[in-house]
mmCIF file of C-alpha atoms in Angstrom:
data_model
loop_
_atom_site.group_PDB
_atom_site.id
_atom_site.type_symbol
_atom_site.label_atom_id
_atom_site.label_comp_id
_atom_site.label_asym_id
_atom_site.label_seq_id
_atom_site.Cartn_x
_atom_site.Cartn_y
_atom_site.Cartn_z
ATOM 1 C CA MET F 52 24.326 -3.157 10.922
ATOM 2 C CA VAL F 53 22.172 -0.178 9.910
ATOM 3 C CA PRO F 54 18.453 -1.049 9.948
ATOM 4 C CA LYS F 55 16.389 -0.387 6.836
ATOM 5 C CA VAL F 56 13.117 0.200 8.712
ATOM 6 C CA MET F 57 12.385 2.151 11.881
ATOM 7 C CA ILE F 58 9.189 1.368 13.793
ATOM 8 C CA ILE F 59 8.089 4.102 16.177
ATOM 9 C CA LEU F 60 5.298 3.498 18.692
ATOM 10 C CA GLY F 61 3.334 6.325 20.229
ATOM 11 C CA SER F 62 2.925 4.319 23.429
ATOM 12 C CA GLY F 63 4.184 1.104 24.975
ATOM 13 C CA SER F 64 0.557 -0.061 25.035
ATOM 14 C CA ASP F 65 0.721 -0.398 21.216
ATOM 15 C CA ILE F 66 3.368 -3.123 21.395
ATOM 16 C CA ALA F 67 0.980 -5.931 20.368
ATOM 17 C CA VAL F 68 0.397 -4.225 17.013
ATOM 18 C CA ALA F 69 4.129 -3.578 16.646
ATOM 19 C CA GLU F 70 4.832 -7.265 17.231
ATOM 20 C CA LYS F 71 2.823 -8.046 14.094
ATOM 21 C CA SER F 72 5.213 -5.809 12.152
ATOM 22 C CA MET F 73 8.254 -7.316 13.836
ATOM 23 C CA ASP F 74 7.147 -10.871 13.072
ATOM 24 C CA ILE F 75 6.901 -10.055 9.359
ATOM 25 C CA LEU F 76 10.243 -8.239 9.231
ATOM 26 C CA GLU F 77 11.893 -11.146 11.068
ATOM 27 C CA LYS F 78 10.398 -13.580 8.568
ATOM 28 C CA LEU F 79 11.606 -11.477 5.642
ATOM 29 C CA GLU F 80 15.032 -11.003 7.281
ATOM 30 C CA ILE F 81 14.865 -7.205 7.061
ATOM 31 C CA PRO F 82 16.815 -5.381 9.808
ATOM 32 C CA TYR F 83 14.731 -2.881 11.755
ATOM 33 C CA SER F 84 14.751 -0.612 14.786
ATOM 34 C CA LEU F 85 12.003 -0.256 17.399
ATOM 35 C CA LYS F 86 11.497 2.961 19.386
ATOM 36 C CA ILE F 87 8.779 4.516 21.556
ATOM 37 C CA ALA F 88 8.133 8.247 21.260
ATOM 38 C CA SER F 89 5.000 10.359 21.527
ATOM 39 C CA ALA F 90 4.144 13.086 19.021
ATOM 40 C CA HIS F 91 2.428 15.014 21.811
ATOM 41 C CA ARG F 92 4.403 14.199 24.968
ATOM 42 C CA THR F 93 7.924 13.880 23.539
ATOM 43 C CA PRO F 94 7.907 15.774 20.211
ATOM 44 C CA ASN F 95 11.635 16.560 20.398
ATOM 45 C CA LEU F 96 12.424 12.870 20.763
ATOM 46 C CA VAL F 97 10.365 12.082 17.651
ATOM 47 C CA ARG F 98 12.200 14.783 15.719
ATOM 48 C CA GLU F 99 15.672 13.545 16.665
ATOM 49 C CA LEU F 100 14.848 9.878 16.080
ATOM 50 C CA VAL F 101 13.578 10.647 12.591
ATOM 51 C CA LYS F 102 16.260 13.151 11.566
ATOM 52 C CA GLN F 103 19.156 11.095 12.889
ATOM 53 C CA GLY F 104 17.613 7.863 11.609
ATOM 54 C CA THR F 105 17.213 9.331 8.124
ATOM 55 C CA ASN F 106 20.799 10.579 8.103
ATOM 56 C CA ALA F 107 22.037 7.161 9.261
ATOM 57 C CA GLY F 108 20.274 5.321 6.420
ATOM 58 C CA ILE F 109 16.739 4.396 7.511
ATOM 59 C CA GLU F 110 14.785 3.869 4.273
ATOM 60 C CA VAL F 111 11.196 3.445 5.530
ATOM 61 C CA PHE F 112 9.461 4.576 8.728
ATOM 62 C CA ILE F 113 6.429 2.886 10.310
ATOM 63 C CA GLY F 114 4.411 4.954 12.777
ATOM 64 C CA ILE F 115 2.015 3.037 15.046
ATOM 65 C CA ALA F 116 -0.417 5.011 17.199
ATOM 66 C CA GLY F 117 -3.990 5.186 18.452
ATOM 67 C CA LEU F 118 -6.479 7.874 19.512
ATOM 68 C CA ALA F 119 -5.443 11.208 17.925
ATOM 69 C CA ALA F 120 -2.744 9.364 15.968
ATOM 70 C CA HIS F 121 -0.569 12.278 14.906
ATOM 71 C CA LEU F 122 2.676 10.297 15.211
ATOM 72 C CA PRO F 123 2.968 9.249 11.522
ATOM 73 C CA GLY F 124 2.377 12.866 10.482
ATOM 74 C CA ALA F 125 4.990 14.096 12.950
ATOM 75 C CA ILE F 126 7.457 11.597 11.477
ATOM 76 C CA ALA F 127 6.706 12.816 7.945
ATOM 77 C CA ALA F 128 7.570 16.384 8.979
ATOM 78 C CA TYR F 129 11.242 15.476 9.412
ATOM 79 C CA THR F 130 12.060 13.062 6.586
ATOM 80 C CA PRO F 131 11.750 12.724 2.807
ATOM 81 C CA ARG F 132 11.494 8.945 3.278
ATOM 82 C CA PRO F 133 8.138 7.148 2.926
ATOM 83 C CA VAL F 134 6.148 6.896 6.156
ATOM 84 C CA ILE F 135 3.655 4.087 6.754
ATOM 85 C CA GLY F 136 0.870 4.695 9.270
ATOM 86 C CA VAL F 137 -0.719 1.911 11.314
ATOM 87 C CA PRO F 138 -3.765 3.210 13.229
ATOM 88 C CA VAL F 139 -4.541 1.407 16.493
ATOM 89 C CA ASP F 140 -7.968 0.626 17.918
ATOM 90 C CA VAL F 141 -8.093 2.253 21.354
ATOM 91 C CA LYS F 142 -11.466 4.023 21.205
ATOM 92 C CA THR F 143 -14.231 4.363 18.568
ATOM 93 C CA GLY F 144 -13.034 1.210 16.814
ATOM 94 C CA GLY F 145 -9.847 2.959 15.700
ATOM 95 C CA ILE F 146 -11.658 5.277 13.285
ATOM 96 C CA ASP F 147 -10.242 8.325 15.094
ATOM 97 C CA ALA F 148 -6.696 7.036 14.610
ATOM 98 C CA LEU F 149 -7.380 6.056 10.993
ATOM 99 C CA ASP F 150 -8.611 9.533 10.079
ATOM 100 C CA SER F 151 -5.622 11.111 11.837
ATOM 101 C CA CYS F 152 -3.209 8.982 9.784
ATOM 102 C CA VAL F 153 -4.776 9.021 6.346
ATOM 103 C CA GLN F 154 -6.195 12.537 6.001
ATOM 104 C CA MET F 155 -2.845 14.286 5.745
ATOM 105 C CA PRO F 156 -2.376 17.650 4.034
ATOM 106 C CA TYR F 157 -0.302 18.008 0.885
ATOM 107 C CA PRO F 158 2.670 17.473 0.609
ATOM 108 C CA SER F 159 2.969 15.081 3.564
ATOM 109 C CA PRO F 160 1.372 11.744 2.616
ATOM 110 C CA ILE F 161 1.113 8.832 5.015
ATOM 111 C CA ALA F 162 0.851 5.393 3.391
ATOM 112 C CA THR F 163 -1.917 4.227 5.702
ATOM 113 C CA VAL F 164 -2.905 0.590 6.198
ATOM 114 C CA GLY F 165 -5.871 -0.883 8.046
ATOM 115 C CA ILE F 166 -6.617 -0.556 11.748
ATOM 116 C CA ASP F 167 -4.273 -2.739 13.873
ATOM 117 C CA ARG F 168 -2.681 -4.122 10.696
ATOM 118 C CA GLY F 169 0.940 -4.025 11.800
ATOM 119 C CA ASP F 170 1.563 -7.045 9.573
ATOM 120 C CA ASN F 171 0.384 -5.202 6.474
ATOM 121 C CA GLY F 172 2.461 -2.187 7.465
ATOM 122 C CA ALA F 173 5.600 -4.337 7.459
ATOM 123 C CA ILE F 174 4.679 -6.047 4.174
ATOM 124 C CA LEU F 175 4.150 -2.642 2.583
ATOM 125 C CA ALA F 176 7.562 -1.500 3.862
ATOM 126 C CA ALA F 177 9.102 -4.619 2.306
ATOM 127 C CA GLN F 178 7.342 -3.864 -0.997
ATOM 128 C CA PHE F 179 8.817 -0.353 -0.969
ATOM 129 C CA LEU F 180 12.280 -1.807 -0.330
ATOM 130 C CA GLY F 181 11.699 -4.542 -2.910
ATOM 131 C CA ILE F 182 11.533 -1.955 -5.687
ATOM 132 C CA HIS F 183 15.248 -1.430 -5.137
ATOM 133 C CA ASP F 184 16.261 -4.897 -3.870
ATOM 134 C CA SER F 185 15.408 -8.026 -5.868
ATOM 135 C CA GLU F 186 16.098 -10.373 -2.925
ATOM 136 C CA ILE F 187 13.558 -8.598 -0.723
ATOM 137 C CA ARG F 188 11.040 -8.584 -3.569
ATOM 138 C CA GLN F 189 11.373 -12.358 -3.958
ATOM 139 C CA LYS F 190 10.865 -12.825 -0.214
ATOM 140 C CA VAL F 191 7.664 -10.785 -0.440
ATOM 141 C CA ILE F 192 6.479 -12.945 -3.349
ATOM 142 C CA ASN F 193 7.177 -16.084 -1.305
ATOM 143 C CA LEU F 194 5.278 -14.662 1.659
ATOM 144 C CA ARG F 195 2.282 -13.810 -0.514
ATOM 145 C CA ASN F 196 2.285 -17.399 -1.792
ATOM 146 C CA GLU F 197 2.063 -18.584 1.819
ATOM 147 C CA TYR F 198 -1.028 -16.419 2.345
ATOM 148 C CA LYS F 199 -2.476 -17.831 -0.868
ATOM 149 C CA LYS F 200 -1.857 -21.394 0.305
ATOM 150 C CA LYS F 201 -3.678 -20.659 3.573
ATOM 151 C CA VAL F 202 -6.791 -19.755 1.589
ATOM 152 C CA TYR F 203 -6.656 -23.016 -0.370
ATOM 153 C CA ASP F 204 -6.006 -25.033 2.798
ATOM 154 C CA SER F 205 -8.956 -23.369 4.539
ATOM 155 C CA ASN F 206 -11.293 -25.357 2.295
ATOM 156 C CA LYS F 207 -10.485 -28.398 4.448
ATOM 157 C CA ILE F 208 -12.871 -27.104 7.111
ATOM 158 C CA VAL F 209 -15.695 -28.397 4.894
ATOM 159 C CA GLU F 210 -14.806 -31.905 6.049
ATOM 160 C CA ASP F 211 -15.606 -30.918 9.639
ATOM 161 C CA TYR F 212 -19.306 -30.547 8.875
ATOM 162 C CA LYS F 213 -20.790 -33.958 9.666
ATOM 163 C CA ASP F 214 -24.424 -33.013 10.258
ATOM 164 C CA LYS F 215 -25.181 -31.032 7.060
ATOM 165 C CA LYS F 216 -27.162 -33.495 4.940
ATOM 166 C CA TYR F 217 -27.380 -31.314 1.838
ATOM 167 C CA LEU F 218 -23.746 -30.187 1.785
ATOM 168 C CA VAL F 219 -22.105 -31.810 -1.262
ATOM 169 C CA LYS F 220 -18.497 -31.993 -0.143
ATOM 170 C CA ASP F 221 -16.901 -33.369 -3.287
ATOM 171 C CA TYR F 222 -18.395 -30.785 -5.675
ATOM 172 C CA LEU F 223 -15.568 -28.893 -7.445
ATOM 173 C CA ASN F 224 -12.932 -30.176 -5.048
ATOM 174 C CA VAL F 225 -10.505 -27.294 -4.596
ATOM 175 C CA GLU F 226 -7.463 -29.538 -4.188
ATOM 176 C CA ASN F 227 -8.016 -31.049 -7.629
ATOM 177 C CA LEU F 228 -9.473 -27.998 -9.347
ATOM 178 C CA LYS F 229 -7.521 -26.947 -12.423
ATOM 179 C CA ILE F 230 -7.020 -23.186 -12.609
ATOM 180 C CA GLU F 231 -6.738 -22.165 -16.241
ATOM 181 C CA ASP F 232 -4.565 -19.256 -17.357
ATOM 182 C CA GLU F 233 -6.779 -16.584 -18.885
ATOM 183 C CA GLU F 234 -6.015 -15.486 -22.425
ATOM 184 C CA LEU F 235 -5.372 -11.761 -22.400
ATOM 185 C CA ASN F 236 -4.868 -9.276 -25.209
ATOM 186 C CA ILE F 237 -1.788 -7.391 -24.077
ATOM 187 C CA GLU F 238 -2.163 -3.722 -24.939
ATOM 188 C CA LYS F 239 0.717 -1.931 -26.654
ATOM 189 C CA ASN F 240 -0.744 1.277 -28.047
ATOM 190 C CA HIS F 241 -0.117 4.439 -26.004
ATOM 191 C CA ILE F 242 1.818 2.499 -23.354
ATOM 192 C CA ASP F 243 5.330 3.340 -22.253
ATOM 193 C CA PRO F 244 6.797 -0.098 -21.394
ATOM 194 C CA ASP F 245 9.479 1.517 -19.239
ATOM 195 C CA ALA F 246 7.208 3.834 -17.232
ATOM 196 C CA GLU F 247 7.789 3.611 -13.491
ATOM 197 C CA VAL F 248 4.165 4.127 -12.431
ATOM 198 C CA ALA F 249 0.798 2.819 -13.652
ATOM 199 C CA ILE F 250 -2.286 4.867 -12.762
ATOM 200 C CA ILE F 251 -5.605 3.031 -13.074
ATOM 201 C CA VAL F 252 -8.852 4.950 -12.754
ATOM 202 C CA GLY F 253 -12.136 3.171 -12.077
ATOM 203 C CA ARG F 254 -14.525 5.787 -13.499
ATOM 204 C CA GLN F 255 -14.385 8.733 -15.878
ATOM 205 C CA SER F 256 -15.652 10.979 -13.088
ATOM 206 C CA ASP F 257 -12.526 10.197 -11.026
ATOM 207 C CA LEU F 258 -10.194 11.477 -13.749
ATOM 208 C CA VAL F 259 -9.968 14.891 -12.093
ATOM 209 C CA VAL F 260 -8.144 13.266 -9.169
ATOM 210 C CA ALA F 261 -5.998 11.138 -11.483
ATOM 211 C CA LYS F 262 -4.843 14.230 -13.356
ATOM 212 C CA LYS F 263 -3.545 15.685 -10.090
ATOM 213 C CA VAL F 264 -1.467 12.526 -9.618
ATOM 214 C CA ALA F 265 -0.118 12.794 -13.154
ATOM 215 C CA ALA F 266 0.707 16.491 -12.790
ATOM 216 C CA THR F 267 2.662 15.824 -9.593
ATOM 217 C CA LEU F 268 4.572 12.937 -11.184
ATOM 218 C CA ASP F 269 5.389 15.129 -14.192
ATOM 219 C CA ARG F 270 6.894 17.776 -11.916
ATOM 220 C CA LEU F 271 8.917 15.085 -10.150
ATOM 221 C CA LYS F 272 10.025 13.796 -13.584
ATOM 222 C CA ILE F 273 8.596 10.324 -12.918
ATOM 223 C CA SER F 274 7.259 8.494 -15.988
ATOM 224 C CA HIS F 275 3.777 7.000 -15.891
ATOM 225 C CA ASN F 276 0.935 5.388 -17.826
ATOM 226 C CA MET F 277 -2.764 6.021 -17.211
ATOM 227 C CA LYS F 278 -5.998 4.261 -18.163
ATOM 228 C CA VAL F 279 -9.661 4.346 -17.186
ATOM 229 C CA VAL F 280 -10.911 0.787 -16.732
ATOM 230 C CA CYS F 281 -13.217 -0.822 -14.153
ATOM 231 C CA PRO F 282 -12.371 -4.281 -12.770
ATOM 232 C CA ILE F 283 -16.074 -5.040 -12.261
ATOM 233 C CA ARG F 284 -17.588 -3.900 -15.553
ATOM 234 C CA SER F 285 -14.565 -4.715 -17.738
ATOM 235 C CA ASN F 286 -12.710 -7.424 -15.846
ATOM 236 C CA LYS F 287 -10.783 -8.868 -18.781
ATOM 237 C CA LYS F 288 -9.739 -5.435 -20.034
ATOM 238 C CA PHE F 289 -8.588 -4.573 -16.525
ATOM 239 C CA LYS F 290 -6.403 -7.687 -16.280
ATOM 240 C CA SER F 291 -5.060 -7.103 -19.785
ATOM 241 C CA TYR F 292 -4.012 -3.580 -18.930
ATOM 242 C CA VAL F 293 -2.287 -4.634 -15.698
ATOM 243 C CA ALA F 294 -0.420 -7.304 -17.665
ATOM 244 C CA SER F 295 0.567 -4.650 -20.212
ATOM 245 C CA VAL F 296 2.200 -2.463 -17.541
ATOM 246 C CA LYS F 297 3.653 -5.295 -15.455
ATOM 247 C CA ASN F 298 7.090 -3.625 -15.466
ATOM 248 C CA SER F 299 5.766 -0.683 -13.450
ATOM 249 C CA LYS F 300 7.409 -0.257 -10.065
ATOM 250 C CA ILE F 301 4.315 1.228 -8.397
ATOM 251 C CA PHE F 302 0.576 1.002 -9.125
ATOM 252 C CA ILE F 303 -1.953 3.671 -8.179
ATOM 253 C CA GLY F 304 -5.647 2.803 -8.005
ATOM 254 C CA ILE F 305 -8.160 5.664 -8.067
ATOM 255 C CA SER F 306 -11.853 5.013 -7.624
ATOM 256 C CA SER F 307 -15.089 5.707 -5.845
ATOM 257 C CA ASN F 308 -18.027 3.328 -5.354
ATOM 258 C CA SER F 309 -16.413 0.663 -3.162
ATOM 259 C CA SER F 310 -12.931 1.374 -4.557
ATOM 260 C CA GLN F 311 -12.632 -1.991 -6.263
ATOM 261 C CA VAL F 312 -9.639 -0.886 -8.345
ATOM 262 C CA THR F 313 -7.118 -1.278 -5.530
ATOM 263 C CA GLY F 314 -8.629 -4.546 -4.341
ATOM 264 C CA ALA F 315 -8.328 -5.977 -7.839
ATOM 265 C CA LEU F 316 -4.800 -4.641 -8.270
ATOM 266 C CA VAL F 317 -3.300 -6.305 -5.197
ATOM 267 C CA GLY F 318 -4.349 -9.680 -6.547
ATOM 268 C CA LEU F 319 -2.507 -9.108 -9.823
ATOM 269 C CA THR F 320 0.837 -7.613 -8.739
ATOM 270 C CA ASP F 321 3.375 -7.997 -5.955
ATOM 271 C CA ARG F 322 4.402 -4.360 -6.394
ATOM 272 C CA PRO F 323 3.206 -1.623 -3.989
ATOM 273 C CA VAL F 324 -0.339 -0.420 -4.610
ATOM 274 C CA ILE F 325 -1.303 3.119 -3.599
ATOM 275 C CA GLY F 326 -5.001 3.778 -3.152
ATOM 276 C CA VAL F 327 -6.756 7.122 -3.624
ATOM 277 C CA PRO F 328 -10.397 6.873 -2.512
ATOM 278 C CA CYS F 329 -12.713 9.386 -4.169
ATOM 279 C CA GLU F 330 -16.129 10.844 -3.474
ATOM 280 C CA ASN F 331 -18.924 9.783 -5.795
ATOM 281 C CA GLU F 332 -21.694 11.975 -7.156
ATOM 282 C CA LEU F 333 -23.691 11.509 -3.941
ATOM 283 C CA GLY F 334 -20.836 12.842 -1.849
ATOM 284 C CA ARG F 335 -20.070 9.439 -0.351
ATOM 285 C CA GLU F 336 -16.472 8.351 -0.067
ATOM 286 C CA HIS F 337 -15.092 4.846 0.160
ATOM 287 C CA MET F 338 -11.912 5.256 2.174
ATOM 288 C CA LEU F 339 -12.661 2.326 4.484
ATOM 289 C CA THR F 340 -13.085 -0.089 1.592
ATOM 290 C CA THR F 341 -9.684 0.986 0.283
ATOM 291 C CA VAL F 342 -7.633 0.884 3.482
ATOM 292 C CA ASN F 343 -9.026 -2.029 5.506
ATOM 293 C CA MET F 344 -7.420 -4.832 3.515
ATOM 294 C CA PRO F 345 -6.889 -8.395 4.826
ATOM 295 C CA PRO F 346 -3.459 -9.668 5.892
ATOM 296 C CA GLY F 347 -0.941 -10.061 3.087
ATOM 297 C CA VAL F 348 -2.357 -7.547 0.613
ATOM 298 C CA PRO F 349 -1.839 -3.991 1.901
ATOM 299 C CA VAL F 350 -2.957 -0.872 0.078
ATOM 300 C CA ALA F 351 -0.994 2.309 0.846
ATOM 301 C CA THR F 352 -4.013 4.578 1.235
ATOM 302 C CA VAL F 353 -3.826 8.368 1.092
ATOM 303 C CA GLY F 354 -6.561 10.899 1.835
ATOM 304 C CA ILE F 355 -9.861 11.231 0.037
ATOM 305 C CA ASN F 356 -9.455 12.880 -3.398
ATOM 306 C CA ASN F 357 -5.811 13.626 -2.523
ATOM 307 C CA GLY F 358 -4.167 12.742 -5.815
ATOM 308 C CA ARG F 359 -1.258 15.093 -5.200
ATOM 309 C CA ASN F 360 -0.279 13.229 -2.034
ATOM 310 C CA ALA F 361 -0.292 9.973 -3.999
ATOM 311 C CA GLY F 362 2.202 11.538 -6.397
ATOM 312 C CA VAL F 363 4.414 12.739 -3.546
ATOM 313 C CA LEU F 364 4.294 9.277 -1.943
ATOM 314 C CA VAL F 365 5.552 7.769 -5.207
ATOM 315 C CA GLY F 366 8.428 10.248 -5.117
ATOM 316 C CA GLU F 367 9.272 9.289 -1.536
ATOM 317 C CA ILE F 368 9.298 5.577 -2.360
ATOM 318 C CA LEU F 369 11.489 6.018 -5.434
ATOM 319 C CA SER F 370 13.744 8.480 -3.619
ATOM 320 C CA ILE F 371 15.094 5.670 -1.427
ATOM 321 C CA LYS F 372 17.779 5.231 -4.093
ATOM 322 C CA ASP F 373 17.417 8.495 -6.043
ATOM 323 C CA THR F 374 19.041 11.561 -4.475
ATOM 324 C CA ASN F 375 17.673 13.839 -7.201
ATOM 325 C CA ILE F 376 14.112 13.154 -6.098
ATOM 326 C CA ILE F 377 15.105 13.645 -2.440
ATOM 327 C CA GLU F 378 16.344 17.132 -3.286
ATOM 328 C CA ILE F 379 13.040 18.063 -4.935
ATOM 329 C CA LEU F 380 10.974 16.592 -2.092
ATOM 330 C CA THR F 381 13.015 18.412 0.546
ATOM 331 C CA LYS F 382 12.466 21.746 -1.211
ATOM 332 C CA LEU F 383 8.780 20.925 -1.569
ATOM 333 C CA LYS F 384 8.305 20.182 2.128
ATOM 334 C CA ASP F 385 10.277 23.302 3.077
ATOM 335 C CA LYS F 386 7.924 25.254 0.772
ATOM 336 C CA LYS F 387 10.832 26.454 -1.335
ATOM 337 C CA ILE F 388 9.046 25.142 -4.421
ATOM 338 C CA ASN F 389 5.416 24.362 -5.228
ATOM 339 C CA LEU F 390 4.283 21.396 -7.306
#
């Protein structure tokens, strides 16, 4: 049996984070391979694992590393397949590893998840595979429902508080609370119902980054829709637009100021969500609020303002079953063409 996913650890000391990935892949019944290779100490081993793995049929790579976490980037150098980076907290709270994973130069994106979030790395890999495999997609949906149920069940802890005299325990009992479906005006104008990608921009000022995504997708001949809408200021419009483009295979959220676009998106779709954090007018960026998502709802985060890498990542994900895109990506990475 040829595995679909290869997990590569930079060190045996990272095994606890890798076990989170393995537990998810076991649950989803996705075959995988586990290897240990260092980008710095055994670079030739990394190269051969990735090249031979790609040729044998590996569809997604997960690189797990701490400190100067260059492993995911080293993996990306030798494959047109999507690479997921899981930074590990060894020193400085894992921020050093996070920056090493996410701030990759064009055209070598790393779909980075939160620090120590091996579980989210595996879920994201399954979402990538689920674009091309309906059985895997359904398993991801079922898993997400389990995470949802845990949130509802967590309300039972209220019963444990015996000494809080002003706590009204039966107010809006969650178990009996009726959740109404919201009436949405599904947009149809200027929307391609068959477009593969939906780009959602949180603010007009972030459009410059969104246009770089669109230009890259155009060169890769990948269809897309785009809209500027904020989930905080225009919540109903945001939900309506997401419902309008529900057939999209991949969603891209682009925003500054707490990057709420991606956080809102993951609650509305089971499809992969790519996050592009932007700088606001004060020069502050919100990469951490994009990447550090809770278990079950990963965001494939690329570097700050790096819209082009988001476009390349889309190409890598779709290229799992599209050899034409692989050919373009290979030429791009070999600098034989420029997008």
